[in-house]
PDB file of C-alpha atoms in Angstrom:
ATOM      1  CA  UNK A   1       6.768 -15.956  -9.557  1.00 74.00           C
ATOM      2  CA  UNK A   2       9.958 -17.328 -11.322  1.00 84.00           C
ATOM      3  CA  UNK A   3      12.194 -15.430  -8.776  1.00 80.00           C
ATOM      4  CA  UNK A   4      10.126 -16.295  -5.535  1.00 80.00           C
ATOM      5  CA  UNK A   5      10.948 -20.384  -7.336  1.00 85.00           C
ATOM      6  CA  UNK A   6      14.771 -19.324  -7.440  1.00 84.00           C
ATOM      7  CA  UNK A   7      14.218 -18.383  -4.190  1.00 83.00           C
ATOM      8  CA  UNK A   8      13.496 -22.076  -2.914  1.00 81.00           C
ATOM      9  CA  UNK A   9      17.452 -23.436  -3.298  1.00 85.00           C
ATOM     10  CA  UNK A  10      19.666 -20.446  -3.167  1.00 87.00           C
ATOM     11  CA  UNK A  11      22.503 -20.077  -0.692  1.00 88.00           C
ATOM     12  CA  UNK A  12      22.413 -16.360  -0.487  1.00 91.00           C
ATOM     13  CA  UNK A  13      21.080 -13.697  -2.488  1.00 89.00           C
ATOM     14  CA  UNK A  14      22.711 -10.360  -3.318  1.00 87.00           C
ATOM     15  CA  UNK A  15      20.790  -7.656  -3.004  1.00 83.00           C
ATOM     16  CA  UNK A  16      21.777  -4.262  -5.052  1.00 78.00           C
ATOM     17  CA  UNK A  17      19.247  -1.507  -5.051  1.00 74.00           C
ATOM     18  CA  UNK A  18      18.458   0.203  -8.173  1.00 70.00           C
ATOM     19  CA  UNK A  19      18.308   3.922  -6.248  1.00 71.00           C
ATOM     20  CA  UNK A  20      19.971   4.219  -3.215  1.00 75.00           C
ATOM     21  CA  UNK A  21      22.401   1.463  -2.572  1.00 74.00           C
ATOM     22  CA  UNK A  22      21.581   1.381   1.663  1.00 77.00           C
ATOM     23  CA  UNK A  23      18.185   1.186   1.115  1.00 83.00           C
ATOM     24  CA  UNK A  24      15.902  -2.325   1.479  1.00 87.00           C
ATOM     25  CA  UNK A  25      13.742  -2.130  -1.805  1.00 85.00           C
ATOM     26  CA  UNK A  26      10.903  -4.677  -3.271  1.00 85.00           C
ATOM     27  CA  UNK A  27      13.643  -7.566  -4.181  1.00 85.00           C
ATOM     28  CA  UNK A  28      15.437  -7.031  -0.690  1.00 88.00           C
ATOM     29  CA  UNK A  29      11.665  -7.424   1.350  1.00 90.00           C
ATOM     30  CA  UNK A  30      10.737 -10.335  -0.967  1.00 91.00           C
ATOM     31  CA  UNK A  31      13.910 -12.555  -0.322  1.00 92.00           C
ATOM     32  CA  UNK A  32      13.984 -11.498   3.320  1.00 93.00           C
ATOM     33  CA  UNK A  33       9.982 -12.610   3.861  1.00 93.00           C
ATOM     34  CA  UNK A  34      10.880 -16.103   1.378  1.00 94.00           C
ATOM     35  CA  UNK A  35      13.659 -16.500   4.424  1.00 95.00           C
ATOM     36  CA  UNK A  36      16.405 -16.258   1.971  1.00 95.00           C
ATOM     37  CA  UNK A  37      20.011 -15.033   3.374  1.00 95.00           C
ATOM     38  CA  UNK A  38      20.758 -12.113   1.626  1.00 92.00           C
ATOM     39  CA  UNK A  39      23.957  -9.882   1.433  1.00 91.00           C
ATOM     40  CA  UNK A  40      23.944  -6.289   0.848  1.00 89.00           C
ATOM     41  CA  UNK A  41      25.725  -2.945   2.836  1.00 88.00           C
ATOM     42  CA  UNK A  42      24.427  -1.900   5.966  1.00 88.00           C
ATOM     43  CA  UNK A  43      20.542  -0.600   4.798  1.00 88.00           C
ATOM     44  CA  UNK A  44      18.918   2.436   6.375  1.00 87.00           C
ATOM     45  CA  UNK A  45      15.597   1.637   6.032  1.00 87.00           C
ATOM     46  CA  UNK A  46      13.868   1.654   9.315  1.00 88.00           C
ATOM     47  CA  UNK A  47      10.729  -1.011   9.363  1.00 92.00           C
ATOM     48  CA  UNK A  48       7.576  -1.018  11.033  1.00 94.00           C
ATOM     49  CA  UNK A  49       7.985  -0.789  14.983  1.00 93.00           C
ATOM     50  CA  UNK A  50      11.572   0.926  14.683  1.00 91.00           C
ATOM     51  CA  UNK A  51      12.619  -2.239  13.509  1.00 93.00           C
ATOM     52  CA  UNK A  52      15.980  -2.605  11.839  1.00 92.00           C
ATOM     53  CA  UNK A  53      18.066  -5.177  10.722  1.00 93.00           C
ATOM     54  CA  UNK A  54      20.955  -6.447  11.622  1.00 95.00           C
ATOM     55  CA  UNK A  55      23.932  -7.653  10.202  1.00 94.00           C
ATOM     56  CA  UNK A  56      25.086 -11.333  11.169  1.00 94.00           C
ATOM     57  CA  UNK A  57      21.763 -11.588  12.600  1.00 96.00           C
ATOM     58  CA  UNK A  58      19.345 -10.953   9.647  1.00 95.00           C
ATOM     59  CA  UNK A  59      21.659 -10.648   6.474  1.00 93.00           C
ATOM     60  CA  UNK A  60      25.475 -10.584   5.688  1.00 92.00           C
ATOM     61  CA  UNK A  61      26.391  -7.260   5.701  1.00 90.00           C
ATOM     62  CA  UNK A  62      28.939  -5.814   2.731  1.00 86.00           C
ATOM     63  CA  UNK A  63      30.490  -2.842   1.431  1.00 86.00           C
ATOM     64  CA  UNK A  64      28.804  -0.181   0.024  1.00 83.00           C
ATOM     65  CA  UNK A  65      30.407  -0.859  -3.446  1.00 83.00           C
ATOM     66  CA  UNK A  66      29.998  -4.219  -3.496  1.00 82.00           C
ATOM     67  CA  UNK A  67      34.055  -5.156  -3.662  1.00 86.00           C
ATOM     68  CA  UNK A  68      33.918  -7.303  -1.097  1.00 88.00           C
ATOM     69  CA  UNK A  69      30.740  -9.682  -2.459  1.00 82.00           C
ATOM     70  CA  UNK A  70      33.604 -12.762  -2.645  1.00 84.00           C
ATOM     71  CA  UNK A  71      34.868 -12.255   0.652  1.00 83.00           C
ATOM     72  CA  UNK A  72      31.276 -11.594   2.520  1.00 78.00           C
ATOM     73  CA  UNK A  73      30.015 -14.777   1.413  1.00 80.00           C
ATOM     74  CA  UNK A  74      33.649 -16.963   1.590  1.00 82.00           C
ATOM     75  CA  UNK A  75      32.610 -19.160   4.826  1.00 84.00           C
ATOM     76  CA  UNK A  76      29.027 -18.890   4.464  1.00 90.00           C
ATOM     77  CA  UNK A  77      27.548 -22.421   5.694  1.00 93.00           C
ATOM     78  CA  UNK A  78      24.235 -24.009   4.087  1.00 93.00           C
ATOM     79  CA  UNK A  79      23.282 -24.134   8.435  1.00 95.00           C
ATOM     80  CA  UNK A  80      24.525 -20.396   8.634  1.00 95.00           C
ATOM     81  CA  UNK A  81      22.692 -19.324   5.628  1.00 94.00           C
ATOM     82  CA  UNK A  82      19.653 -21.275   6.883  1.00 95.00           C
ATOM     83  CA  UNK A  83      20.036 -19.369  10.128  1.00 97.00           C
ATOM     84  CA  UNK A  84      20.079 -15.905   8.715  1.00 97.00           C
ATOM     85  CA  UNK A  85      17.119 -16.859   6.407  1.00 96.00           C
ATOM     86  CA  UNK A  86      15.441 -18.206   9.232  1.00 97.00           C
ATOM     87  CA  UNK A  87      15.925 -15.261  11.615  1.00 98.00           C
ATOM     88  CA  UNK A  88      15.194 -12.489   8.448  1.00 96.00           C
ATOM     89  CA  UNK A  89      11.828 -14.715   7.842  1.00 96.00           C
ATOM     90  CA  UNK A  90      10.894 -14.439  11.327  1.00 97.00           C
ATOM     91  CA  UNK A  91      11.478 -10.352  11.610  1.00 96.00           C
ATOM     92  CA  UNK A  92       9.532 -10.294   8.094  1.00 95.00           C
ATOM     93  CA  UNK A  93       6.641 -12.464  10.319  1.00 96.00           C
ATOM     94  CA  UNK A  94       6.826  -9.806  12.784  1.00 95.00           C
ATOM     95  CA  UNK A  95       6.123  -6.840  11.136  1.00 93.00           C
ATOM     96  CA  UNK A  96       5.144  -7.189   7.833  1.00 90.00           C
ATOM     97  CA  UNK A  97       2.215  -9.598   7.813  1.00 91.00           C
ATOM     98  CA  UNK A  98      -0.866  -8.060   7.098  1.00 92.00           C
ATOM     99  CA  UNK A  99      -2.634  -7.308  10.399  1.00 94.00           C
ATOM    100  CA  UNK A 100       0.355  -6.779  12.200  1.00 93.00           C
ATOM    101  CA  UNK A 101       1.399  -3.849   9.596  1.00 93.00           C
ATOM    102  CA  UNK A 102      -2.089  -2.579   9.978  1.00 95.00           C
ATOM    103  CA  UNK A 103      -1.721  -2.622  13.635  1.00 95.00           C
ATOM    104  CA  UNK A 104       1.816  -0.521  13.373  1.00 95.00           C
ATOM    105  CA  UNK A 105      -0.323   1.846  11.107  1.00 95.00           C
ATOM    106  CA  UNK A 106      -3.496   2.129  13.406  1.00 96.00           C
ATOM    107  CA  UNK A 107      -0.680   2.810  16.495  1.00 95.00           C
ATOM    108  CA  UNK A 108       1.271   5.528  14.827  1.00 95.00           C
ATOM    109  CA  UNK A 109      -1.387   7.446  13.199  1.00 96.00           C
ATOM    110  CA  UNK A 110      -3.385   7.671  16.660  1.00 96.00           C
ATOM    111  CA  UNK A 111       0.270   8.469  18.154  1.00 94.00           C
ATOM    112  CA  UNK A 112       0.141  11.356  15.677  1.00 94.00           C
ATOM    113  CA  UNK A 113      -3.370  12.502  16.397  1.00 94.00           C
ATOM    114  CA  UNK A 114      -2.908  12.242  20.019  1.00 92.00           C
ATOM    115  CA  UNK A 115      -0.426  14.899  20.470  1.00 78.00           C
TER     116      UNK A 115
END
């Protein structure tokens, strides 16, 4: 609860998997669905609906070891931050609500069956 709070005022949030470095894990999906701009190397994780994201667009992409945190973030506006928050919530709304991931789940496991 205390870090969905945080969430609320932060600029951007860095976002360092504990596993796999290029992967979007429960912190990454959290900040992204609070509409928080977050900054992390390019993930491979492909979402519900072959949905990926996309750097500029739905976070700020970095290197994958992290030297160039500084430098990612250097002319990141409160309006561009808002924007990529904005545009991360809105992909979050899009496939990970409840009934529309049950929907992507319905479609692929009759997409399965069907063949």
């Amino acid at each position: 609860m205390q870090f969905w709070k945080d969430s609320e005022t932060c600029l951007i949030s860095v976002c360092v998997p504990g596993w796999c470095n290029n992967m979007i894990d429960r912190g990454h999906m959290e900040t992204i669905g609070l509409g928080v701009c977050t900054v992390s190397p390019k993930p491979k994780t492909i979402l519900p609906y072959r949905t990926e994201l996309k750097p500029g667009v739905h976070y700020l992409h970095g290197k994958e070891d992290d030297s160039d945190l500084v430098e990612s973030s250097k002319n990141l506006t409160p309006a561009k931050s808002k924007e990529i928050g904005d545009n991360a919530r809105q992909l979050f709304d899009d496939v990970f609500v409840p009934k529309k991931y049950w929907n992507y789940i319905i479609e692929e496991t009759e997409n399965f069956y069907s063949k």
